[in-house]
Short mmCIF file of C-alpha atoms and ligand atoms in Angstrom, two decimals:
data_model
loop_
_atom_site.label_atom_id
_atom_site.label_comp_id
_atom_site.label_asym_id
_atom_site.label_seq_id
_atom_site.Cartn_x
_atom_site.Cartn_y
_atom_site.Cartn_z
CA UNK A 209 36.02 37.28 -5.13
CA UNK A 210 32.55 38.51 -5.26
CA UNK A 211 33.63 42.91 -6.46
CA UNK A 212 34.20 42.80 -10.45
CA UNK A 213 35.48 45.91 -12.96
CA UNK A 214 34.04 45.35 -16.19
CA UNK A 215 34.48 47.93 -19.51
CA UNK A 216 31.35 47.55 -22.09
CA UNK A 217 32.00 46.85 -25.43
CA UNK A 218 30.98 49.90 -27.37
CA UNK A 219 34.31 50.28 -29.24
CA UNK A 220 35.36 46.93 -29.33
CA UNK A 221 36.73 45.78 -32.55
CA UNK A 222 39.51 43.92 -34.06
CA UNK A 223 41.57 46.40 -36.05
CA UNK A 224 45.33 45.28 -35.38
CA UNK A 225 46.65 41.60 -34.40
CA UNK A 226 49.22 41.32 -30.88
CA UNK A 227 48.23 37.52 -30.40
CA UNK A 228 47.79 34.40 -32.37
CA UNK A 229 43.96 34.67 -31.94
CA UNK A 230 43.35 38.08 -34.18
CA UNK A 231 43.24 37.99 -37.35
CA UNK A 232 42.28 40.95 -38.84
CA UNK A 233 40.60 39.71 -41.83
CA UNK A 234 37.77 38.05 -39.65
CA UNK A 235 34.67 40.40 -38.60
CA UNK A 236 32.96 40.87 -35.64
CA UNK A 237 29.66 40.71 -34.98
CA UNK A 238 28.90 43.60 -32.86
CA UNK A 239 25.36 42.96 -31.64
CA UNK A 240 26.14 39.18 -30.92
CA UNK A 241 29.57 41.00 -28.81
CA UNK A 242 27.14 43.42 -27.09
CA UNK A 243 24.91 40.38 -26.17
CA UNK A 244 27.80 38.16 -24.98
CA UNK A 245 28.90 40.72 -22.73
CA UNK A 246 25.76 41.58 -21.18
CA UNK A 247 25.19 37.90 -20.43
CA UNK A 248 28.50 37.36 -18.63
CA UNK A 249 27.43 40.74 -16.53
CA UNK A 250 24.07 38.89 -15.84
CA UNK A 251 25.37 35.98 -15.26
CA UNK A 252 28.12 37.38 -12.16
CA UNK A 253 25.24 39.36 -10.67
CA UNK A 254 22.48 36.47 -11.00
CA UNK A 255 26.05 34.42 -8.97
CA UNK A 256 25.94 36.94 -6.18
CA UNK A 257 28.79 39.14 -7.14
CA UNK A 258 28.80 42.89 -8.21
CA UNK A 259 30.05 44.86 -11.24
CA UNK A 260 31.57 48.31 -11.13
CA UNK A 261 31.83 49.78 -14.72
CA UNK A 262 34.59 52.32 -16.68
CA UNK A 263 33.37 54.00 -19.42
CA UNK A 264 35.15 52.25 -22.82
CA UNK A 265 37.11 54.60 -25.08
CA UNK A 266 37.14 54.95 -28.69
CA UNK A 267 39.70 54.24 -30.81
CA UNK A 268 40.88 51.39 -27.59
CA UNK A 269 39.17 48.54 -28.57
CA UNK A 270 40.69 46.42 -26.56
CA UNK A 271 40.20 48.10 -23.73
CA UNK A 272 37.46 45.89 -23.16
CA UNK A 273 39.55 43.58 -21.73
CA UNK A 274 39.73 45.53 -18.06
CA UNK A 275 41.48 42.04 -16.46
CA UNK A 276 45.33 43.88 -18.02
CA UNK A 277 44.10 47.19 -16.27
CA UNK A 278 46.43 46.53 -13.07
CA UNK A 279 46.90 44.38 -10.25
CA UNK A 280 44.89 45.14 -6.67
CA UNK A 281 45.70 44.68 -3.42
CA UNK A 282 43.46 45.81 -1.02
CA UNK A 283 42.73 49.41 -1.83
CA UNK A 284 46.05 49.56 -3.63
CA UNK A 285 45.88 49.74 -7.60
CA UNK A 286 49.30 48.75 -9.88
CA UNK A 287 48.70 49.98 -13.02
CA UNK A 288 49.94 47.64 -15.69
CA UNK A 289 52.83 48.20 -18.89
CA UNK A 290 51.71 46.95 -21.37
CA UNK A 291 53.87 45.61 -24.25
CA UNK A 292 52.07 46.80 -27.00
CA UNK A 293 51.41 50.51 -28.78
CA UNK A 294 47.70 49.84 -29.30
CA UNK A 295 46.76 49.51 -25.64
CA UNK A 296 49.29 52.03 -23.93
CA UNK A 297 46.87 54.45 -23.86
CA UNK A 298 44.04 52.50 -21.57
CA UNK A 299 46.08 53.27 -19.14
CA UNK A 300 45.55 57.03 -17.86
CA UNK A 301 41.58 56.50 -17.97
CA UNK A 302 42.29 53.29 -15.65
CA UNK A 303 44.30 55.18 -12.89
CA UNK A 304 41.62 58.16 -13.09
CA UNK A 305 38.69 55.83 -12.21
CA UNK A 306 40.76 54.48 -9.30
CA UNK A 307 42.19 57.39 -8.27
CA UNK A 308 38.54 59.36 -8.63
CA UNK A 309 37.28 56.27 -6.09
CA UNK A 310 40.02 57.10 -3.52
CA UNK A 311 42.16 53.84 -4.49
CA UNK A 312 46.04 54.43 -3.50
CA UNK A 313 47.47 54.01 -7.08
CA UNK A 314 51.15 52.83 -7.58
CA UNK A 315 53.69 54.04 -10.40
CA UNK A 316 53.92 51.54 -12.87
CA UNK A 317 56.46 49.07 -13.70
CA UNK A 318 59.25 50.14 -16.18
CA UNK A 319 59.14 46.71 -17.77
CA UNK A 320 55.84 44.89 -19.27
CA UNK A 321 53.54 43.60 -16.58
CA UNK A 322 50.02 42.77 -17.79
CA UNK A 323 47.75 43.29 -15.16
CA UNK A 324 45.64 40.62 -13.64
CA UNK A 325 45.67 39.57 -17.56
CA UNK A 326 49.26 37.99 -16.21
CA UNK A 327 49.32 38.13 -12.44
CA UNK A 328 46.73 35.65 -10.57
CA UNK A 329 46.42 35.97 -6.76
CA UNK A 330 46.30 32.36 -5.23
CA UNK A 331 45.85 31.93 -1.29
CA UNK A 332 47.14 35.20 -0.93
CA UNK A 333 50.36 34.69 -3.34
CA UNK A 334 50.69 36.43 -6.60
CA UNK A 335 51.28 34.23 -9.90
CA UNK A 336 53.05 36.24 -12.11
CA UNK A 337 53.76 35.20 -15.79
CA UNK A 338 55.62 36.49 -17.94
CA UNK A 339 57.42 35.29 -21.49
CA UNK A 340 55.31 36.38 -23.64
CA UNK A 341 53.74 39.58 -22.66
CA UNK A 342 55.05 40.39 -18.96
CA UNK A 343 58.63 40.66 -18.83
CA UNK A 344 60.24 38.59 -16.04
CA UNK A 345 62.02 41.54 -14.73
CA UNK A 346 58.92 43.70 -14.30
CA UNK A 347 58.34 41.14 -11.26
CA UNK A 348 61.69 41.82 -8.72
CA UNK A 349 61.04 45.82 -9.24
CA UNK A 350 57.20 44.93 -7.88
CA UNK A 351 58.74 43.24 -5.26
CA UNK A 352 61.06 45.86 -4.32
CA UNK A 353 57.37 48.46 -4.97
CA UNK A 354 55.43 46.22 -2.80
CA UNK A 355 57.12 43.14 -1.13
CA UNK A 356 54.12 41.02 -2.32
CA UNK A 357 54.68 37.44 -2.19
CA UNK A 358 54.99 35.97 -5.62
CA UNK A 359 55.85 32.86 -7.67
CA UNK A 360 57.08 33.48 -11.43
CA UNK A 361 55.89 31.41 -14.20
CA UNK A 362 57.24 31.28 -17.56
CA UNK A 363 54.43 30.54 -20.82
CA UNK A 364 55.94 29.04 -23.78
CA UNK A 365 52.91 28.71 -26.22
CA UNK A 366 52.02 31.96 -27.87
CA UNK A 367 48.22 30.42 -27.64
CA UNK A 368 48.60 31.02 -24.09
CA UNK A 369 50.25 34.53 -24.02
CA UNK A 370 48.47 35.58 -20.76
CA UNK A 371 48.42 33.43 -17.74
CA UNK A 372 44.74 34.22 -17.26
CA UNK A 373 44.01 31.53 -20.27
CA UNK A 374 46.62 28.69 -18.96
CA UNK A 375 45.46 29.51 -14.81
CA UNK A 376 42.47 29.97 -13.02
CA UNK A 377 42.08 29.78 -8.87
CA UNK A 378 39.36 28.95 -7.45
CA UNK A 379 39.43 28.92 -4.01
CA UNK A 380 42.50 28.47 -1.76
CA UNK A 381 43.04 24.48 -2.22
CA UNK A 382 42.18 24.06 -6.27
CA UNK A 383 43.03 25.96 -9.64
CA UNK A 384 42.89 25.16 -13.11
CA UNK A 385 45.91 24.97 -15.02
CA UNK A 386 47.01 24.10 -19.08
CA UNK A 387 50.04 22.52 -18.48
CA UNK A 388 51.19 22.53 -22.23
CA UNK A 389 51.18 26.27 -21.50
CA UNK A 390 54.28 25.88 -19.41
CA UNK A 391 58.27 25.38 -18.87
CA UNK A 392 58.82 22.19 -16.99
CA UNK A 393 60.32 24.65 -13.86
CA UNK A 394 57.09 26.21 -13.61
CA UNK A 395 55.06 23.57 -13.99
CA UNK A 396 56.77 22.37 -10.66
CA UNK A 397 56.58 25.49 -8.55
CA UNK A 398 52.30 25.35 -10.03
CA UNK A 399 51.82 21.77 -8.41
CA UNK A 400 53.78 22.67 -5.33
CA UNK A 401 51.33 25.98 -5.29
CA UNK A 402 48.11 24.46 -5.57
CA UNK A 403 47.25 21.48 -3.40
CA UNK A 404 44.32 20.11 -5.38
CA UNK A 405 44.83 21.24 -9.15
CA UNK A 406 42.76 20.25 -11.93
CA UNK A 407 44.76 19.76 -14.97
CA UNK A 408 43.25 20.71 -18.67
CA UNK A 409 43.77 19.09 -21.76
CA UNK A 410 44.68 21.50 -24.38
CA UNK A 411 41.66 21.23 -26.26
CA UNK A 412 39.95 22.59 -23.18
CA UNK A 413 42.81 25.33 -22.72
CA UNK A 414 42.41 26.38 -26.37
CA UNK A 415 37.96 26.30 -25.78
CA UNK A 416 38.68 28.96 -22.73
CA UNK A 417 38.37 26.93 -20.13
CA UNK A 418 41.03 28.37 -17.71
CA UNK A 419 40.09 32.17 -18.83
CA UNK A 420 36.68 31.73 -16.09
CA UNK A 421 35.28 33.93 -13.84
CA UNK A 422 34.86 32.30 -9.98
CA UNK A 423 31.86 33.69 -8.06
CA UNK A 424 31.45 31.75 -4.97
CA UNK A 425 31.15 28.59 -5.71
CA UNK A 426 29.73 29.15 -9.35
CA UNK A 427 32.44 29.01 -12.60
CA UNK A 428 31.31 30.99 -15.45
CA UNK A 429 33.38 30.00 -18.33
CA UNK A 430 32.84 30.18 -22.21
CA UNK A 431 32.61 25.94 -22.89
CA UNK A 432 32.92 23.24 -20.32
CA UNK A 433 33.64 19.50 -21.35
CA UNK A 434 32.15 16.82 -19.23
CA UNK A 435 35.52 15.92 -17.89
CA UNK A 436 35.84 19.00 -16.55
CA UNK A 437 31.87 19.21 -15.51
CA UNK A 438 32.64 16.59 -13.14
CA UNK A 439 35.75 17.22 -11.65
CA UNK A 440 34.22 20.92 -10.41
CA UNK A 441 30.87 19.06 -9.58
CA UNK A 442 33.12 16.57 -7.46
CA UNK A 443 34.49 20.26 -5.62
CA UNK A 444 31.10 21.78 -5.20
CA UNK A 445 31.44 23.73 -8.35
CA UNK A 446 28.70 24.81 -10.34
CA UNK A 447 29.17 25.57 -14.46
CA UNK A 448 27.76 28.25 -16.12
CA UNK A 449 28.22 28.83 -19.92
CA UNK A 450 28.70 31.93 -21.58
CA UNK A 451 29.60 31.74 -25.06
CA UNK A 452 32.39 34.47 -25.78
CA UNK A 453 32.84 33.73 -30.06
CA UNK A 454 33.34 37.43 -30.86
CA UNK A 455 35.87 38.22 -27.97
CA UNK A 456 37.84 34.87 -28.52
CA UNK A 457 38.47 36.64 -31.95
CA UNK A 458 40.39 39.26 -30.17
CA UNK A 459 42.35 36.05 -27.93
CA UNK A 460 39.95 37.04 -24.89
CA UNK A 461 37.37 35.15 -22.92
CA UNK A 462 35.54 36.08 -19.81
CA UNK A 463 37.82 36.30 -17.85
CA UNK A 464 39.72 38.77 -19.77
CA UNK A 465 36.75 41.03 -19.44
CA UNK A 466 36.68 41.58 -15.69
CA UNK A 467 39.17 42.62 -13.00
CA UNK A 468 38.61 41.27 -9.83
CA UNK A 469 38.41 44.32 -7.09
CA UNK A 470 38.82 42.95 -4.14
CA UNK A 471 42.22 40.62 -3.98
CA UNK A 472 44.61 40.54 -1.32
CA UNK A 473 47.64 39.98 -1.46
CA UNK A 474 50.39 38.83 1.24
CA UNK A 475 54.09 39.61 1.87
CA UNK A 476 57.36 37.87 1.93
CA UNK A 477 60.46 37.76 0.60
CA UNK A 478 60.93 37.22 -2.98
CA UNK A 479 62.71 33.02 -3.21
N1 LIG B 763 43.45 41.52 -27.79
C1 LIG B 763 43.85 41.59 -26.42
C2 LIG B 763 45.35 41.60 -26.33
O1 LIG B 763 45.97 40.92 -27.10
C3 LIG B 763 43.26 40.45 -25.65
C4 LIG B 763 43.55 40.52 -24.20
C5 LIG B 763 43.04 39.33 -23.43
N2 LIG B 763 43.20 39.54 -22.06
C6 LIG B 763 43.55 38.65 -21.16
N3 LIG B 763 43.52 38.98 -19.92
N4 LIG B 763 44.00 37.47 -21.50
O2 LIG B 763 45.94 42.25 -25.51
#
């Protein structure tokens, strides 16, 4: 994954709480935001990859957080339902910068889907989680939309609302995954998914960890324990640190602030 979508933070704030992580009551430091942000866009170009950008919106703070734009496959954009009031509206500037760029874009799904927030492509199969802000349902009517191949994984800790902070691929034999983020049944379909995972304590889920951004062979993730240091090293994984404080205050990381543009994803009946 090397083509990135990122939104600058201009009107980020935290002015309503959908997730355990906001508290409204807490300020953000804006500069120190700006900063972050512009060193996770550094840091993907100085990795070899490239960032497209949409212009941020005010009074959609959260917009910021491009990765529950939509799902892509190919040259195909899904926009995403999302659950909540406060970011309904991102969606109609997302499908006019795809559509402007000549993307095919899809009708969106009646129930909640989150975007790549909640739907991770791995070795050409599409994660999808959903019990917390994706609805389960939203997942058979993409099907029927798209016939992508997909497994379904339920989250049970509202920590871990999106599947982008429990589950991270990184290249077509390893992934990181918080397995306190999961249902025993999905836990099991995970390992049978991913031939070499690397399991995360849930001190390291709850630091970030999972929510990284894969360039290559470079992770750029927002703190990085030793334990986990090594077990990338041992894969030919390199760590870079970018600290994300102010956007962790919103429940994001930097992940959450990019949308991977160029995933594929394959076809097959939905088991
Ligand atoms: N405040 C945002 C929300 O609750 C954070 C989104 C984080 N995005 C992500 N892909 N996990 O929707």
């Amino acid at each position: 994954m090397t083509r990135f979508l990122m939104c600058p933070p201009f009107h980020y704030e935290v002015s309503y709480s959908i997730n355990p992580w906001m508290n409204v009551t807490v300020d953000v430091d804006h500069d120190l935001a700006k900063s972050q942000w512009f060193r996770l866009f550094g840091a993907i170009d100085a990795c070899g990859g490239s960032v497209e950008l949409i212009d941020p919106v005010e009074g959609l703070p959260d917009m910021v957080f491009v990765a529950n734009g939509g799902l892509i496959d190919g040259e195909v954009f899904l926009p995403s339902s999302m659950r909540h009031p406060q970011r309904q509206g991102e969606k109609t500037y997302l499908c006019d910068w795809f559509a402007e760029r000549g993307w095919k874009v899809l009708e969106s799904p009646v129930d909640c889907q989150e975007g790549a927030g909640d739907a991770l492509v791995f070795n050409g199969r599409l994660a999808g989680g959903h019990g917390m802000r994706s609805q389960r349902s939203a997942y058979p009517a993409i099907h029927a939309q798209t016939g992508w191949d997909m497994r379904l994984l339920r989250l049970i800790d509202p920590r871990f609302y999106h599947l982008d902070i429990a589950f991270c691929p990184l290249n077509n034999d390893s992934a990181l995954i918080v397995p306190a983020a999961f249902d025993a049944a999905s836990l099991t379909v995970l390992r049978e998914l991913v031939p070499d995972p690397i399991e995360l304590t849930l001190q390291e889920g709850l630091a970030f960890s999972a929510n990284s951004v894969v360039v290559g062979d470079s992770v750029i993730m927002s703190a990085c324990s030793e334990r986990l240091r090594h077990l990338l090293r041992q894969r030919g994984f390199d760590v870079l640190l970018c600290d994300m404080s102010e956007f962790v205050k919103a429940g994001g990381g930097c992940r959450c602030l990019t949308l991977a543009l160029d995933t594929t994803i394959g076809e097959a009946a939905l088991t």
